Short mmCIF file of C-alpha atoms in Angstrom, two decimals:
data_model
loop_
_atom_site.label_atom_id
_atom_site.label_comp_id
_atom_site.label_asym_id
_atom_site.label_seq_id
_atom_site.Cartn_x
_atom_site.Cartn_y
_atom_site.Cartn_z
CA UNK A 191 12.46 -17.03 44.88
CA UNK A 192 11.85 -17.34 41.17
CA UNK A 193 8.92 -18.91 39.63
CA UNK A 194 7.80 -19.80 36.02
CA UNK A 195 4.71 -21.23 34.43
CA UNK A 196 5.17 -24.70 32.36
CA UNK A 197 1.81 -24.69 31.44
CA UNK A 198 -1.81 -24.08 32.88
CA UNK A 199 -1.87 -25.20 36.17
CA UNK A 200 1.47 -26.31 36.68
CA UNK A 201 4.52 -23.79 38.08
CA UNK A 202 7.92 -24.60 38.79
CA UNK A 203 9.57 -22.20 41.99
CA UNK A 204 12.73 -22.52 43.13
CA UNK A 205 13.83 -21.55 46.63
CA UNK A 206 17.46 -21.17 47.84
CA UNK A 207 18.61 -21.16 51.58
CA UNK A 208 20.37 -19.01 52.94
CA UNK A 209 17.77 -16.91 51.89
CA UNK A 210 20.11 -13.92 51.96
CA UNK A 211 22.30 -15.38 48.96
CA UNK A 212 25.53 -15.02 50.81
CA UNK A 213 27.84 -17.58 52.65
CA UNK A 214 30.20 -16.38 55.50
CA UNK A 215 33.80 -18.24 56.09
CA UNK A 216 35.63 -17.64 59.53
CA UNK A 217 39.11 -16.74 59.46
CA UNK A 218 40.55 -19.96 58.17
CA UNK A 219 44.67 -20.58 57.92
CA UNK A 220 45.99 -20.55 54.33
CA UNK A 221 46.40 -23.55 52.40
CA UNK A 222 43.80 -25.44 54.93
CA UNK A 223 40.01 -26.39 53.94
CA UNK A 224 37.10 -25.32 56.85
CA UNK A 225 34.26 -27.09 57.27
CA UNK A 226 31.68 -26.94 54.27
CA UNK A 227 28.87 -25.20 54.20
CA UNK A 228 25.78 -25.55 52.16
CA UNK A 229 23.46 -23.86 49.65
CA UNK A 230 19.96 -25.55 49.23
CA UNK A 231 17.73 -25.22 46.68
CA UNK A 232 14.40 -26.43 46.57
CA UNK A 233 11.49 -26.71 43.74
CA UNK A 234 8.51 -25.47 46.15
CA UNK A 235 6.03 -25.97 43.18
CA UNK A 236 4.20 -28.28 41.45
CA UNK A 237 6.12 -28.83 38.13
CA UNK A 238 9.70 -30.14 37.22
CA UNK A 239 12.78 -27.79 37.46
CA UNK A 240 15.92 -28.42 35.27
CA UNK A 241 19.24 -27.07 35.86
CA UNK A 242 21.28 -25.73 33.04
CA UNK A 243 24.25 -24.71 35.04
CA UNK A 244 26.13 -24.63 38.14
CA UNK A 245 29.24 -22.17 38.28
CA UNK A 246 31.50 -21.58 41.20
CA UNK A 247 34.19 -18.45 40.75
CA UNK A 248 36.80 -17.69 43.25
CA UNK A 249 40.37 -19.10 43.33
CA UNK A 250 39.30 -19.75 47.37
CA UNK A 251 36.64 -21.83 47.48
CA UNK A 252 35.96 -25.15 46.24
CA UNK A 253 33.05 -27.81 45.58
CA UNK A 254 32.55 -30.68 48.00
CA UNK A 255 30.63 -33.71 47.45
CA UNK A 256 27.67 -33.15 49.99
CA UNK A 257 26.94 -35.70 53.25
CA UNK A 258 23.84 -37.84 52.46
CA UNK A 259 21.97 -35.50 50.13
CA UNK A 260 21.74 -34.79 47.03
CA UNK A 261 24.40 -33.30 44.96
CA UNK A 262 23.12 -30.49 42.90
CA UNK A 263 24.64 -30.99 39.17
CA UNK A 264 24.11 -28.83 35.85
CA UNK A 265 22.01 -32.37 35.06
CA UNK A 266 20.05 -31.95 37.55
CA UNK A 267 15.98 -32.56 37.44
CA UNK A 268 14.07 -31.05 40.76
CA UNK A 269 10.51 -32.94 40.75
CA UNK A 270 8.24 -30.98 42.87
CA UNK A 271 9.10 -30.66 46.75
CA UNK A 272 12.00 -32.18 46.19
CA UNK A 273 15.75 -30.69 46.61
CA UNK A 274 19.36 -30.99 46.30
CA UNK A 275 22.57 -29.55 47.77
CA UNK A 276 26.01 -27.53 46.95
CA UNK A 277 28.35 -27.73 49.42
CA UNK A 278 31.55 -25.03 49.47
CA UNK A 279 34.34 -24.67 51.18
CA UNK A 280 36.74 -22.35 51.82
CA UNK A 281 40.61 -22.68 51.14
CA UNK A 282 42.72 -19.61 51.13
CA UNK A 283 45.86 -19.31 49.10
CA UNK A 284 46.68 -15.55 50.77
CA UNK A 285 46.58 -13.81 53.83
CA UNK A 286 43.17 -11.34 53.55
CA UNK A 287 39.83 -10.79 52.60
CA UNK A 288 38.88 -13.00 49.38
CA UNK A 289 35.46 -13.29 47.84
CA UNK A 290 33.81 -15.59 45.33
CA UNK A 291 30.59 -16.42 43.88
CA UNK A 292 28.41 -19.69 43.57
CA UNK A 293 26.13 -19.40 40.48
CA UNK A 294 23.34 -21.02 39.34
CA UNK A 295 20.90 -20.99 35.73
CA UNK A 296 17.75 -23.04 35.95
CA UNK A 297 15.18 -23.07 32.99
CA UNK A 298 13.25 -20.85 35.15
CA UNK A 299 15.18 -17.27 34.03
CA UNK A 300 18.20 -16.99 32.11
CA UNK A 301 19.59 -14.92 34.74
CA UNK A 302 21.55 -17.02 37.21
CA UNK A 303 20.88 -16.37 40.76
CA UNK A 304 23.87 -15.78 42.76
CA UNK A 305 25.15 -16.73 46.02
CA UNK A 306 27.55 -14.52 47.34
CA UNK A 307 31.23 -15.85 49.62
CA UNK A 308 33.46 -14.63 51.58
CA UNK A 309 36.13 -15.18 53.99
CA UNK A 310 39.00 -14.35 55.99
CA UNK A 311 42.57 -16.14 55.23
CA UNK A 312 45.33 -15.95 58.22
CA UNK A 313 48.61 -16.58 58.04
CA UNK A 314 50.51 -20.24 59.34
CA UNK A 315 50.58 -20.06 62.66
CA UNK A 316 54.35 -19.73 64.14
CA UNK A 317 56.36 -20.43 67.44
CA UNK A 318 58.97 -17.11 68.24
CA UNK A 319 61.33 -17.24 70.72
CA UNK A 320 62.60 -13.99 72.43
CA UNK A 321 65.11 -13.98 74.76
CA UNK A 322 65.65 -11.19 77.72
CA UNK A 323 69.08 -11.01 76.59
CA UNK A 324 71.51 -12.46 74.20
CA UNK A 325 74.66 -11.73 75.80
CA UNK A 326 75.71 -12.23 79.00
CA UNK A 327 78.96 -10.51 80.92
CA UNK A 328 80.59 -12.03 84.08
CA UNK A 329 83.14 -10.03 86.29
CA UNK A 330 86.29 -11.66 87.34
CA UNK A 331 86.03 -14.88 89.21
CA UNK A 332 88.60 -17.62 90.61
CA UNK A 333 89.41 -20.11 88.87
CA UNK A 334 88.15 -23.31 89.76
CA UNK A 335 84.62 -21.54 91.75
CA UNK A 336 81.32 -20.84 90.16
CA UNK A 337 79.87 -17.64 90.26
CA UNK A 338 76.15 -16.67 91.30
CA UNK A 339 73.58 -17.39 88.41
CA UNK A 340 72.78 -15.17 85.51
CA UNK A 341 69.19 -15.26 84.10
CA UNK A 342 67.69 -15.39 81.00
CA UNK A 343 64.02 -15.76 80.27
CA UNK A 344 62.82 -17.34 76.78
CA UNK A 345 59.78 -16.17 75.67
CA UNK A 346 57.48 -17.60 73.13
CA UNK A 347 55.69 -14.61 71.34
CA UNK A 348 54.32 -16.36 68.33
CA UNK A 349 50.92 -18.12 68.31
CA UNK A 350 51.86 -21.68 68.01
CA UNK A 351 53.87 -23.70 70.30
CA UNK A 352 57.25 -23.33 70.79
CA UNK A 353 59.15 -27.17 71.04
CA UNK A 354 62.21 -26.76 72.35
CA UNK A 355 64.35 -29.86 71.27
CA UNK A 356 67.73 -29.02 72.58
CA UNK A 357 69.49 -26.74 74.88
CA UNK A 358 73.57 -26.74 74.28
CA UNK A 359 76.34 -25.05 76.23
CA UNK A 360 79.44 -24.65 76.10
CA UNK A 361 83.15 -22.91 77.43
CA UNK A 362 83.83 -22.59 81.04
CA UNK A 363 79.40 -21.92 81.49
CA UNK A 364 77.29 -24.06 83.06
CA UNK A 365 73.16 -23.87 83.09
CA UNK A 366 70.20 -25.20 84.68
CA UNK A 367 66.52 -24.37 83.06
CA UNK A 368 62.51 -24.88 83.83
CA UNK A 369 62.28 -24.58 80.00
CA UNK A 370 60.08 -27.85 78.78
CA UNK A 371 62.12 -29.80 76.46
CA UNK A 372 60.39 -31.94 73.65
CA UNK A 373 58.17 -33.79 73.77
CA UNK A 374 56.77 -31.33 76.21
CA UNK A 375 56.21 -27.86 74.71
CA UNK A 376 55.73 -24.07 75.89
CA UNK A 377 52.64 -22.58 75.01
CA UNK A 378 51.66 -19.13 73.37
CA UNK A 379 53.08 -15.92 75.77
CA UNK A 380 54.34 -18.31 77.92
CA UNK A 381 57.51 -17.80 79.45
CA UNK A 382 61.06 -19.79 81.16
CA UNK A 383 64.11 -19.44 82.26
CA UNK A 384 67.98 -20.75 82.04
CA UNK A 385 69.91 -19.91 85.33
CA UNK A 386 73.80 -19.32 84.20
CA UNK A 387 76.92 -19.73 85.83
CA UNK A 388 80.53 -18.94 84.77
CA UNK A 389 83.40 -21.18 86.49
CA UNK A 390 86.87 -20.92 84.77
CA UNK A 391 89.12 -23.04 84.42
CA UNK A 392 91.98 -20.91 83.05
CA UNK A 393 93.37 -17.31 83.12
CA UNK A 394 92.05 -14.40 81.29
CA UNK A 395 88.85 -13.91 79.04
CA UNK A 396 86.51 -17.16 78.58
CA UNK A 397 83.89 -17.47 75.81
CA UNK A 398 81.09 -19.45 76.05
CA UNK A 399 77.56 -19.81 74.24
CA UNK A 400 74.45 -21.25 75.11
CA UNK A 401 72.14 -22.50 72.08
CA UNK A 402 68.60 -22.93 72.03
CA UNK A 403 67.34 -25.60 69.10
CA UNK A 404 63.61 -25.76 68.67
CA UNK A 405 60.63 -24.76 66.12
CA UNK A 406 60.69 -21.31 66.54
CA UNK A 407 60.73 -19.01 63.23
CA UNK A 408 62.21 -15.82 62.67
CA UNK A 409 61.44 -12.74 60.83
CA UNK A 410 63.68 -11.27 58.32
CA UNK A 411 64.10 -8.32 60.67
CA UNK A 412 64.97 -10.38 64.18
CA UNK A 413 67.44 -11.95 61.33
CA UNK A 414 68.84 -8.83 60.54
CA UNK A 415 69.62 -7.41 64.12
CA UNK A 416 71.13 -10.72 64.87
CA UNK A 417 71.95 -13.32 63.02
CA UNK A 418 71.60 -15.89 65.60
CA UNK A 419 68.61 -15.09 67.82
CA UNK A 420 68.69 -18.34 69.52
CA UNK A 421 72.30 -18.06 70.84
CA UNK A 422 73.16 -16.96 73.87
CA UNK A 423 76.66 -15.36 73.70
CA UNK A 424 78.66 -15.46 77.12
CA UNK A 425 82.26 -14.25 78.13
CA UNK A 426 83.66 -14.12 81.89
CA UNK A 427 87.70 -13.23 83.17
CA UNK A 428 89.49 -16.16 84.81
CA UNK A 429 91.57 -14.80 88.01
CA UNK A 430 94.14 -15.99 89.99
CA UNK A 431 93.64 -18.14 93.64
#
């Protein structure tokens, strides 16, 4: 609270809420705007109060037009018990901790009084898709006769959903999967499978793949150990009758 006397009898006090200067942001996803949240201030005496300025710092946070109150300005007049509003919001442009700092000068003091912010930016959410294996091996089989399934379970480890929009074979391989296929979608840690079957039809080694097309994003270093984590790489031996 500060508080100046405009002449005898009349004093001007401004009043800010929160009352402990300082505005806390949840973790809010980069490039994204949260929900605004207000600072009040209020002329609790019985004299005018003029702004002289309003300054927001903090590459994070921005000014929003406040719902059906008044919009504190650098213009602005405060006749006693009356009030008006800034309204903030946060909008992160990196991963971490960023701070900033809402600023105001009133005739009052030349000192502004400052209202402290904070918040948390996270990173884009993203769909992964791991795979128990990405090759699969079958022993000899006749020609012409499919062999017992192979499985595979796909696994989305990221923290969005995973929309699977297409799942392509090919070679002497067919497949049969629970996996939900867009528009449907599998969720966060959630888990399927594609059941796998070799049946040749000629001699000698067969090559096959099976390709899963969907949202999913990979890291530089799933990239690196293979530079098709979504493929499913299969080979099997045609024999003779």
């Amino acid at each position: 609270t500060q508080s100046v006397v405009i002449s005898p009898g009349l004093l001007a006090i401004v009043e800010v809420l929160p009352a402990n200067l300082a505005l806390l942001f949840s973790g809010q996803i980069i490039d994204t705007t949260s929900a605004s949240q207000q600072v009040r201030i209020s002329n609790t005496g019985n004299a005018s109060l003029a702004f002289r300025a309003i300054t927001l710092n903090g590459a994070n946070f921005i000014l929003l037009a406040p719902a059906a109150v008044a919009a504190c300005s650098a213009t602005t007049v405060l006749a006693p018990t009356q009030n008006c509003t800034v309204a903030i919001a946060f909008k992160p442009i990196a991963v971490g901790a960023s701070t900033g700092t809402l600023s105001f000068t009133t005739e009052i003091a030349a000192t502004p009084v400052a209202v402290t912010l904070s918040g948390i930016g996270l990173p884009v959410p993203k769909a992964g898709l791991q795979l128990s294996s990405r090759a699969l091996n079958f022993s000899a089989q006749t020609l012409g006769l499919p062999t017992d399934a192979q499985q595979v379970r796909v696994t989305n480890g990221g923290d969005a959903n995973l929309v699977i929009s297409k799942i392509e074979g090919n070679g002497d391989f067919g497949f049969r999967t629970n996996c939900p296929i867009a528009p449907d979608f599998l969720r966060s840690l959630n888990s399927c499978v594609i059941d796998i079957t070799f049946r040749p039809v000629a001699l000698d080694v067969r090559r096959g793949q099976i390709t899963i097309i969907s949202n999913a994003q990979f890291s530089a270093a799933e990239l690196v150990a293979n530079a098709t984590p979504n493929v499913i790489a299969l080979t099997g031996t045609g024999a003779a009758v």
